[in-house]
PDB file of C-alpha atoms in Angstrom:
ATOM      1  CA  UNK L   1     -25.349  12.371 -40.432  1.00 45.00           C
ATOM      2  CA  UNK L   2     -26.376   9.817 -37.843  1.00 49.00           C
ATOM      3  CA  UNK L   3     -29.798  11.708 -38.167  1.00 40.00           C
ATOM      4  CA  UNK L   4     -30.007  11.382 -41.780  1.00 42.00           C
ATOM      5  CA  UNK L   5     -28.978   7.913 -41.949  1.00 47.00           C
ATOM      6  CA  UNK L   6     -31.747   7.120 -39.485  1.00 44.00           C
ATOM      7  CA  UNK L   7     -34.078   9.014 -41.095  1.00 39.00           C
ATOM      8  CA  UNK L   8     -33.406   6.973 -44.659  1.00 43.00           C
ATOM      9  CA  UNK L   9     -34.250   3.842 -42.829  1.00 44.00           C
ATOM     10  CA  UNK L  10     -37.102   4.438 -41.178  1.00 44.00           C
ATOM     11  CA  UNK L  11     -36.648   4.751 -38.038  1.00 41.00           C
ATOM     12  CA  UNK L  12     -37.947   8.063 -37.487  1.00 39.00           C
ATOM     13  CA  UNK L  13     -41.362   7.982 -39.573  1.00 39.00           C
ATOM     14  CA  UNK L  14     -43.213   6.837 -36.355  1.00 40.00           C
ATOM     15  CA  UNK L  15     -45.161   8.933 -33.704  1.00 38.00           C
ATOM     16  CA  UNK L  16     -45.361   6.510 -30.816  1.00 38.00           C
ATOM     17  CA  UNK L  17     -41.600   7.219 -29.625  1.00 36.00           C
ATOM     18  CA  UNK L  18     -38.880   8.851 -28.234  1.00 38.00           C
ATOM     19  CA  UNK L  19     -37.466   9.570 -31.980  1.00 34.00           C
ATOM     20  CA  UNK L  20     -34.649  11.768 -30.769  1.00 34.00           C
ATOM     21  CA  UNK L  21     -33.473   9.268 -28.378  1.00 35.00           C
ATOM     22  CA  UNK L  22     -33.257   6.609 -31.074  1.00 33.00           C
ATOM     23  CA  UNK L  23     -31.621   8.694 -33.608  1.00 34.00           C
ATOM     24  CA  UNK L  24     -29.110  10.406 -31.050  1.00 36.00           C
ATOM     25  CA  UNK L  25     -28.856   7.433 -28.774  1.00 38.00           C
ATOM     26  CA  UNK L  26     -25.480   5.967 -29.843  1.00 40.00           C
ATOM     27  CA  UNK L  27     -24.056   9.216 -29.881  1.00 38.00           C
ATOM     28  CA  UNK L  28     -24.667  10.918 -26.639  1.00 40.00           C
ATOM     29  CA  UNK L  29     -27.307   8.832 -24.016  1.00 41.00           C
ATOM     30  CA  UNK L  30     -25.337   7.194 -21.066  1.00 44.00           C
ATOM     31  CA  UNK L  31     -25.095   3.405 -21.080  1.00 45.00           C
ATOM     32  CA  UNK L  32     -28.612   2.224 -19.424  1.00 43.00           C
ATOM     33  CA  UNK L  33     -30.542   4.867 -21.780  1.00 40.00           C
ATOM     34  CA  UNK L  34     -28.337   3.409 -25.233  1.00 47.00           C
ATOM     35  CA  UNK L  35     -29.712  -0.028 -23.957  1.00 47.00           C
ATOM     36  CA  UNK L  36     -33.571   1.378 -23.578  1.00 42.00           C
ATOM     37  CA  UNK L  37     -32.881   2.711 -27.250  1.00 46.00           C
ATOM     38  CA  UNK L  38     -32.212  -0.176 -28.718  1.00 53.00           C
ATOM     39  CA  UNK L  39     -34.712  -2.495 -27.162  1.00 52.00           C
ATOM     40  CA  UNK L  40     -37.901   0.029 -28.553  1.00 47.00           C
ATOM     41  CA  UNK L  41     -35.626  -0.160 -31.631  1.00 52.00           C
ATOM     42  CA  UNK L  42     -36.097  -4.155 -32.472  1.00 55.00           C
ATOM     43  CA  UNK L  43     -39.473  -3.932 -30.355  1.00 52.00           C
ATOM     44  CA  UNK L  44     -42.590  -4.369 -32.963  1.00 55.00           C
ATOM     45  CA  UNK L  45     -44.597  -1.115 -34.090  1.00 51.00           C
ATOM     46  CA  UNK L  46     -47.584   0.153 -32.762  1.00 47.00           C
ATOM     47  CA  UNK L  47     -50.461  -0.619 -35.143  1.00 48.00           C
ATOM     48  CA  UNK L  48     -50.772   2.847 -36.606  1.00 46.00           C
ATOM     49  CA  UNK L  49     -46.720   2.015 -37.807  1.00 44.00           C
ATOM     50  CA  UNK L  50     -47.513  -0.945 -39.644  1.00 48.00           C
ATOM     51  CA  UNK L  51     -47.253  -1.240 -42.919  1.00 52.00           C
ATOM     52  CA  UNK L  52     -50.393  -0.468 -45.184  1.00 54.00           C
ATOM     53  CA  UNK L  53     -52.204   0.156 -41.897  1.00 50.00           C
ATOM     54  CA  UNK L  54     -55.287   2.763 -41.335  1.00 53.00           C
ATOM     55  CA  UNK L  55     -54.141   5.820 -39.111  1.00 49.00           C
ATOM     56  CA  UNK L  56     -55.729   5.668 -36.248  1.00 49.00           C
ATOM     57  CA  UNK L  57     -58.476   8.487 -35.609  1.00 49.00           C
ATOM     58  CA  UNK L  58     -58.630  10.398 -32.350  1.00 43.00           C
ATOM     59  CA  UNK L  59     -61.410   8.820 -30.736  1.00 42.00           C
ATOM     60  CA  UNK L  60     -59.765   5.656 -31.369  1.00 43.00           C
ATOM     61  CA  UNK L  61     -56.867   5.776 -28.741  1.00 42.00           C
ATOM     62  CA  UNK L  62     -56.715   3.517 -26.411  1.00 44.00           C
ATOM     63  CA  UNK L  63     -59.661   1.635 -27.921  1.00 43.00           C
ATOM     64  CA  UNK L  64     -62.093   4.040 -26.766  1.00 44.00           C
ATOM     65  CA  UNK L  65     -64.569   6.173 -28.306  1.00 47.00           C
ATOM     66  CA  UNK L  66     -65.072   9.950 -26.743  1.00 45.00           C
ATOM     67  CA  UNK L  67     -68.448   8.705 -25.503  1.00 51.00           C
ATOM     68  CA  UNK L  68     -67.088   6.179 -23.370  1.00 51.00           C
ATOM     69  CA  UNK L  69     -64.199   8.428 -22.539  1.00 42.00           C
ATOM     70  CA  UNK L  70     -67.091  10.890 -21.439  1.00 46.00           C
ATOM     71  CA  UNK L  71     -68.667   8.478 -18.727  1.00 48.00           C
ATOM     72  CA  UNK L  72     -65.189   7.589 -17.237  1.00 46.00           C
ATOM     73  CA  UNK L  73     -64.712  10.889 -16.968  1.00 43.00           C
ATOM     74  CA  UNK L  74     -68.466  11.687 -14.948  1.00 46.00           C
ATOM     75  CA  UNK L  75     -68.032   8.210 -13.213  1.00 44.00           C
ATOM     76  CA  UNK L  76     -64.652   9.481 -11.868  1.00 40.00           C
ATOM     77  CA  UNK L  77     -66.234  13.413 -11.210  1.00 40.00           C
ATOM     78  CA  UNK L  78     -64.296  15.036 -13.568  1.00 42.00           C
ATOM     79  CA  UNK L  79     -67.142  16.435 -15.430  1.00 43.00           C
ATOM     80  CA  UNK L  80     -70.579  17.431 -14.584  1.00 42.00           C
ATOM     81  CA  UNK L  81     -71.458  13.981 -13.899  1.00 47.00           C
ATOM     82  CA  UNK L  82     -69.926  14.275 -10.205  1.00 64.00           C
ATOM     83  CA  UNK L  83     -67.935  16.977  -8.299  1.00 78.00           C
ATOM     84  CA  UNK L  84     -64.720  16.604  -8.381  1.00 90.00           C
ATOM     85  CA  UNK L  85     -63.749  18.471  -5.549  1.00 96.00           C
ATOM     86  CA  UNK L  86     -63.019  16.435  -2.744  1.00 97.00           C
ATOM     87  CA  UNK L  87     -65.079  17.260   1.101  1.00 97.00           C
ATOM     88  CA  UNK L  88     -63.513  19.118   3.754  1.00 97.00           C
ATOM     89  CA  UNK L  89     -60.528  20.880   1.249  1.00 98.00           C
ATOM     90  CA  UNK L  90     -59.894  24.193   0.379  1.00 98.00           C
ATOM     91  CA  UNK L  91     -58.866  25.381  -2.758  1.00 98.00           C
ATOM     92  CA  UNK L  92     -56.795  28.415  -4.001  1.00 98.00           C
ATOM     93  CA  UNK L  93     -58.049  29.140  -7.609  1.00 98.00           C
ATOM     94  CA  UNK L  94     -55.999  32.041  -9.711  1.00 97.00           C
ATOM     95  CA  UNK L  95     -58.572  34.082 -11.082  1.00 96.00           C
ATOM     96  CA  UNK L  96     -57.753  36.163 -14.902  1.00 94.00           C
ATOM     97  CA  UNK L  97     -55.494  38.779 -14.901  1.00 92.00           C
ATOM     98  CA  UNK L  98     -57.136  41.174 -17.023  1.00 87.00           C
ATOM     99  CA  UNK L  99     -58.833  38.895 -19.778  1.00 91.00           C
ATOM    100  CA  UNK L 100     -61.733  36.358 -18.906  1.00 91.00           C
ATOM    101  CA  UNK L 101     -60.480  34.072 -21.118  1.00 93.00           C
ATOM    102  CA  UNK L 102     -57.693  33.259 -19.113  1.00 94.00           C
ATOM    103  CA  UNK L 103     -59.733  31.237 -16.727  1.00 96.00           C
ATOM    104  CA  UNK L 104     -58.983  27.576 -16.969  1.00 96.00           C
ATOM    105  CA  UNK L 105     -61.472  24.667 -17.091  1.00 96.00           C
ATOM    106  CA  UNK L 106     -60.540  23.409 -14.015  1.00 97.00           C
ATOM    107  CA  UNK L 107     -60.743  26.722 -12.095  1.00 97.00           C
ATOM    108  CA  UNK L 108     -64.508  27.566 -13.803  1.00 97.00           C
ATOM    109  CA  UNK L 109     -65.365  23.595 -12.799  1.00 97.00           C
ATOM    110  CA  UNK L 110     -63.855  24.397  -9.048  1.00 98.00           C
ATOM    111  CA  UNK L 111     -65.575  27.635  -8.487  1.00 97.00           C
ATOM    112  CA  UNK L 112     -68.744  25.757  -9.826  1.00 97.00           C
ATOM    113  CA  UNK L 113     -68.825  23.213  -7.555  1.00 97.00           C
ATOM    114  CA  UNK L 114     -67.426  24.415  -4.171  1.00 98.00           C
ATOM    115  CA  UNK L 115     -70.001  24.816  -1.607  1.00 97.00           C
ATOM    116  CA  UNK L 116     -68.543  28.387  -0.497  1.00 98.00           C
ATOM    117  CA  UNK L 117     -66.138  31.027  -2.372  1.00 98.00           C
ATOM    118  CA  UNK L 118     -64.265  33.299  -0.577  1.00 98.00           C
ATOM    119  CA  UNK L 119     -63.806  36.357  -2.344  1.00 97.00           C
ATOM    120  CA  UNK L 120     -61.601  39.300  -1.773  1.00 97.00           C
ATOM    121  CA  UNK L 121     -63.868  41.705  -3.199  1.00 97.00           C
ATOM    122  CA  UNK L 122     -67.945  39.888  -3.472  1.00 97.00           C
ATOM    123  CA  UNK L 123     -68.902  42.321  -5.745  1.00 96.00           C
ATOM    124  CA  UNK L 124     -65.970  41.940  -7.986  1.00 95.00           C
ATOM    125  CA  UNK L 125     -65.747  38.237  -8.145  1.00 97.00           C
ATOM    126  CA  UNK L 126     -69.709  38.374  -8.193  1.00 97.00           C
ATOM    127  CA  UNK L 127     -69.387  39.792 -12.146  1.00 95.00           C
ATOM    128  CA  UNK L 128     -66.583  36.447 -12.687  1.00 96.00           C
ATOM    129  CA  UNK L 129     -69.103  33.921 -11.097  1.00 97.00           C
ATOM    130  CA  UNK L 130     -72.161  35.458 -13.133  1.00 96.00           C
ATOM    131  CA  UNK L 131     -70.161  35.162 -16.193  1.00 94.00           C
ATOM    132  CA  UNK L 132     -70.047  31.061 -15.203  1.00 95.00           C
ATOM    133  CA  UNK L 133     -73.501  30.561 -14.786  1.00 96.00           C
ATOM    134  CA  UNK L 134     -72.809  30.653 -10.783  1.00 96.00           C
ATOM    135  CA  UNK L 135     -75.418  32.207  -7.823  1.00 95.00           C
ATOM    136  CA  UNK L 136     -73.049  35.206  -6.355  1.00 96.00           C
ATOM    137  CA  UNK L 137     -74.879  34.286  -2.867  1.00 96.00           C
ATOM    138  CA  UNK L 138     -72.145  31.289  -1.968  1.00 97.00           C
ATOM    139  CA  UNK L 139     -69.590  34.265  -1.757  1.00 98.00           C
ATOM    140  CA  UNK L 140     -68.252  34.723   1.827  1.00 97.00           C
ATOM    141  CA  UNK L 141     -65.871  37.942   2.524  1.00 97.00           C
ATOM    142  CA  UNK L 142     -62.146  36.893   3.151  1.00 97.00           C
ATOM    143  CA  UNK L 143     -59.781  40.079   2.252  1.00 96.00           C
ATOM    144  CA  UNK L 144     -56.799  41.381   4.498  1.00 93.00           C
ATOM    145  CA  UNK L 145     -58.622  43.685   6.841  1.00 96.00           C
ATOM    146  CA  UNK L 146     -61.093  40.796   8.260  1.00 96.00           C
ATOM    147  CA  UNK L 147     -58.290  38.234   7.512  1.00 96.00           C
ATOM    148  CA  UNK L 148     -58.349  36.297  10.999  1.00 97.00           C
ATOM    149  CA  UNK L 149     -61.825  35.759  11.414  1.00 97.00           C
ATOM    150  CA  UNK L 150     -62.887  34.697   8.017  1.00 97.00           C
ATOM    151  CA  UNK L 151     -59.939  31.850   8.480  1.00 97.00           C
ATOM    152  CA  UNK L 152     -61.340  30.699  11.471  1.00 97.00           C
ATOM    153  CA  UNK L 153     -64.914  30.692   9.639  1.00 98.00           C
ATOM    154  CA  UNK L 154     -63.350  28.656   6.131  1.00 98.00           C
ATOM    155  CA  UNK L 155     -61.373  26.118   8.479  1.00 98.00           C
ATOM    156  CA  UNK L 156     -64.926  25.668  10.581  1.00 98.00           C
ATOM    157  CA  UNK L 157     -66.718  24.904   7.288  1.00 98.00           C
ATOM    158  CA  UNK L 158     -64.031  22.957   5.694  1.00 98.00           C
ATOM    159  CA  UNK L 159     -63.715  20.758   8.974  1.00 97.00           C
ATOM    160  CA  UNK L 160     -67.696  20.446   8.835  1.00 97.00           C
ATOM    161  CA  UNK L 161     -66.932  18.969   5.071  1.00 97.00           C
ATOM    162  CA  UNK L 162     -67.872  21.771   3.324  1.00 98.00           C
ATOM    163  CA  UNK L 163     -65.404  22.743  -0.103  1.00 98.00           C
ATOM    164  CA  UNK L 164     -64.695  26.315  -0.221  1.00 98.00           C
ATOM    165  CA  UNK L 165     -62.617  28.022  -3.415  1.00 98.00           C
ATOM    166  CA  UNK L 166     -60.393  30.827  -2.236  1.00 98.00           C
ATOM    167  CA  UNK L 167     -60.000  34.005  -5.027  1.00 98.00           C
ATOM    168  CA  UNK L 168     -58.617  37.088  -4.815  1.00 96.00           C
ATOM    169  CA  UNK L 169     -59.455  40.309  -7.399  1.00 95.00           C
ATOM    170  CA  UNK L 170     -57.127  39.036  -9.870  1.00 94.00           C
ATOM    171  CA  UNK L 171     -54.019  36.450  -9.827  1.00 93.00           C
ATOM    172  CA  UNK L 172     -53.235  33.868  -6.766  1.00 95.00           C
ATOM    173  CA  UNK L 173     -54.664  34.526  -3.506  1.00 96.00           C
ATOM    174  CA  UNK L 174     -51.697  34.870  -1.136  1.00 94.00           C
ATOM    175  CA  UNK L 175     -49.368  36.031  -3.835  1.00 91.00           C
ATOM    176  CA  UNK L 176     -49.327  39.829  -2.944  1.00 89.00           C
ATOM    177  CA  UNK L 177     -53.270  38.953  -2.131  1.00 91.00           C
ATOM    178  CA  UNK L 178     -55.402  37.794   0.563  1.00 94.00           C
ATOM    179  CA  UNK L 179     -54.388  34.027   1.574  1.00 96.00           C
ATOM    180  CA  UNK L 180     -50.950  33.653   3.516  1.00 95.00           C
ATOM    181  CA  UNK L 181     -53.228  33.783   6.513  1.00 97.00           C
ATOM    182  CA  UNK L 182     -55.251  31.032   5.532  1.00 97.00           C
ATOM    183  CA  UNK L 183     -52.645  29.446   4.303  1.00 97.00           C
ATOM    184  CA  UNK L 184     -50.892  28.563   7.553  1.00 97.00           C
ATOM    185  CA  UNK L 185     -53.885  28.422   9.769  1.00 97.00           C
ATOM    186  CA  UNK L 186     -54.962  25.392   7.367  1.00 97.00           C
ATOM    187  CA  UNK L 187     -51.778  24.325   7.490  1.00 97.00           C
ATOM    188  CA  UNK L 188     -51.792  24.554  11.794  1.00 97.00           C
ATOM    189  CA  UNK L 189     -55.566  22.628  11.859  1.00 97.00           C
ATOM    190  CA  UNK L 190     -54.643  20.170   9.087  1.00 97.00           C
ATOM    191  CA  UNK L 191     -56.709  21.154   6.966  1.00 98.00           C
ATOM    192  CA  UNK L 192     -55.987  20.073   3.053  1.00 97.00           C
ATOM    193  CA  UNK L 193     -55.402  23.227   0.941  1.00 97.00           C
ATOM    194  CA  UNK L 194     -55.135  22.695  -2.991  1.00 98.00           C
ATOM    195  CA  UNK L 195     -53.909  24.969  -5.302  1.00 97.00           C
ATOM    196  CA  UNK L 196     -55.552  25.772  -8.489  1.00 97.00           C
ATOM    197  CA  UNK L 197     -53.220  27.456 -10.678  1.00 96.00           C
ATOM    198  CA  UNK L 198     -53.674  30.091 -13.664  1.00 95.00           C
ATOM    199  CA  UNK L 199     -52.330  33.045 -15.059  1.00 91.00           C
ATOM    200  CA  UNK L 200     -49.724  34.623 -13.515  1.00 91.00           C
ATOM    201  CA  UNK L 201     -48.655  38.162 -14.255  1.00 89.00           C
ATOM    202  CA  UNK L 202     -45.048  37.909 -13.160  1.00 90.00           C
ATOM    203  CA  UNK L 203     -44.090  34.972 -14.982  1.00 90.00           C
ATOM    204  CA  UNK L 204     -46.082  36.568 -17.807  1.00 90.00           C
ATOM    205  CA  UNK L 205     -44.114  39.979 -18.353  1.00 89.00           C
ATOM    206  CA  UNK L 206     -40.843  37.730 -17.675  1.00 90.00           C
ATOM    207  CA  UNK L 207     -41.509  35.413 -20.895  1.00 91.00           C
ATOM    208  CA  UNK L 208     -41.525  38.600 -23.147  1.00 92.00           C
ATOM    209  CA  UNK L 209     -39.071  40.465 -21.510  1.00 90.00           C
ATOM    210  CA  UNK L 210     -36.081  39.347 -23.202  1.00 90.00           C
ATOM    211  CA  UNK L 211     -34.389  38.850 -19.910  1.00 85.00           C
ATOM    212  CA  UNK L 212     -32.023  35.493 -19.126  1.00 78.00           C
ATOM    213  CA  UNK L 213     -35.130  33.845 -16.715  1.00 76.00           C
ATOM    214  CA  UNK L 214     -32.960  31.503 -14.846  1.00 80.00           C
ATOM    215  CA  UNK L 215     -33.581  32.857 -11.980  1.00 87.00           C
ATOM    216  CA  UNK L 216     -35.425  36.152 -10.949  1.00 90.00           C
ATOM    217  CA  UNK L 217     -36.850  37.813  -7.826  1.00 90.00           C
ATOM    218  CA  UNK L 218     -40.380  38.234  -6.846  1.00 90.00           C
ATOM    219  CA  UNK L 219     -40.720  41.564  -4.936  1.00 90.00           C
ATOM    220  CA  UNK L 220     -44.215  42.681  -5.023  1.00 88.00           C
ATOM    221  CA  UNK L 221     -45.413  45.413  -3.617  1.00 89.00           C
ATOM    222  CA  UNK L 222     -43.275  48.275  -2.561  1.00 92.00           C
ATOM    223  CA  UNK L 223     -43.376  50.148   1.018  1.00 91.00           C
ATOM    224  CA  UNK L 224     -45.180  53.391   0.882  1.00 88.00           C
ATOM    225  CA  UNK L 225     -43.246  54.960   3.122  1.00 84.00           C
ATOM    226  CA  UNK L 226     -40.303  57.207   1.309  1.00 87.00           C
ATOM    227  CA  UNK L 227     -36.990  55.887   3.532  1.00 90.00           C
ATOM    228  CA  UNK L 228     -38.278  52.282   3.191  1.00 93.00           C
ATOM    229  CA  UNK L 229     -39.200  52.404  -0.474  1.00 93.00           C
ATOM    230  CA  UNK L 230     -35.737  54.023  -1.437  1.00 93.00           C
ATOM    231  CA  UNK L 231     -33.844  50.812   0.738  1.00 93.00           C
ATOM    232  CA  UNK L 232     -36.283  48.257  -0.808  1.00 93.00           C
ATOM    233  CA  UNK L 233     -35.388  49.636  -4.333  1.00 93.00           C
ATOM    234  CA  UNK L 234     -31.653  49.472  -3.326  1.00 94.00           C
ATOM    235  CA  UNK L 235     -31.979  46.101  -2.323  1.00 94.00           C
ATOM    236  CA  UNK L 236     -34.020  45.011  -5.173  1.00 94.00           C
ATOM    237  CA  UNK L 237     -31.407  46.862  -7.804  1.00 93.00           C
ATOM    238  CA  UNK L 238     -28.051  44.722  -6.193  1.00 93.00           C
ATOM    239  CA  UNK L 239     -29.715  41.536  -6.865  1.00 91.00           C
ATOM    240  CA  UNK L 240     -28.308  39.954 -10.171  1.00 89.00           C
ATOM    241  CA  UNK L 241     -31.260  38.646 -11.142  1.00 89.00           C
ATOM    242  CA  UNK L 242     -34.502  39.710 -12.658  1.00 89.00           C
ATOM    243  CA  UNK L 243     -36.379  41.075 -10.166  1.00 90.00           C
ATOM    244  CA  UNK L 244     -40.410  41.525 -10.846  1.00 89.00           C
TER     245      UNK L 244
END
């Protein structure tokens, strides 16, 4: 009813607030927040709220128009104007899953402009960097079996201020991939390690699986042994959560 009544006035027609908070305020925000409510109640509307007034268009907010939105964004290297991938870091970019369209901007813009990638598999991620318009021949080998020495050889060229993007096959590197290693030998030499995140397969099947997601239980891959893959599954089956 409180709703309603709110509603009838006015009060929730505009789209530059937090309309639940004013309508619902009274009834169940603590003290400070039914103070905050009431002050953006009495406080003037924005100009797209005012009566008899234009709304505003999209490439109006903020007073700027997308091509001066554009330069900030190439002054500031977000775009192809500038890199913006900062010397000397190394960055772990989730690659698709299955579908190349589950690459994000920011990963395509990262694996663009690092100096190096370091790919699990070159000829794999080769096909993913052709697909972006990138030369293959920045690709460096990093995969489990030559783990060691292609850390030392990324932490070299990172300290040298080189940026290097870190991919396994598909997914996160050191997510049941190529990467704890290099992981905590950047974390030993200090060097800055930034994670570029994407699709993840896990959290994937668990939004569809009509399981209670609390909580669950990331076990990855299973021992191929037979004693220790029958005690893993035990173990895995007594937790009460979902386990991937």
């Amino acid at each position: 009813r409180a709703v309603a009544r709110r509603m009838r006035s006015g009060l929730l027609t505009g789209c530059g607030r937090p309309l639940l908070a004013l309508a619902l305020g009274p009834l169940c925000l603590p003290p400070h927040y039914r103070t905050l409510a009431a002050r953006m109640a009495s406080a003037p509307p924005p100009r797209d709220e005012a009566p008899g007034a234009e709304p505003r268009r999209p490439e109006e907010e903020d007073g700027r128009g997308s091509a001066a939105l554009e330069a900030e964004l190439q002054r500031a290297g977000g775009r192809s104007g500038g890199s913006s991938l900062r010397p000397g870091h190394v960055y772990f970019v989730a690659t698709p899953i299955g579908n190349l369209d589950d690459l994000t901007l920011r990963a395509a813009r990262t694996l663009r402009e690092a100096d190096y990638v370091a790919s699990e598999d070159t000829r794999h991620t080769a096909k993913l960097l052709r697909h972006l318009g990138v030369s293959p021949a920045k690709q460096l080998s990093h995969h489990e079996h030559n783990a060691l020495a292609a850390s030392a050889r990324i932490i070299a060229l990172a300290t040298e201020g080189a940026t290097v993007a870190v991919v396994s096959d598909a997914g996160t590197p050191g997510i049941s991939d190529p990467g704890a290693v290099l992981a905590e030998r950047c974390a030993a030499a200090g060097v800055p390690l930034v994670p570029i995140p994407g699709a993840c397969a896990a959290v994937s099947a668990l939004s569809v699986s009509g399981f209670a997601c609390t909580g669950f239980r990331f076990g990855g891959f299973l021992p191929r042994s037979g004693r220790a893959r029958k005690q893993r599954l035990a173990e895995l089956v007594a937790d009460p959560n979902a386990v991937v």
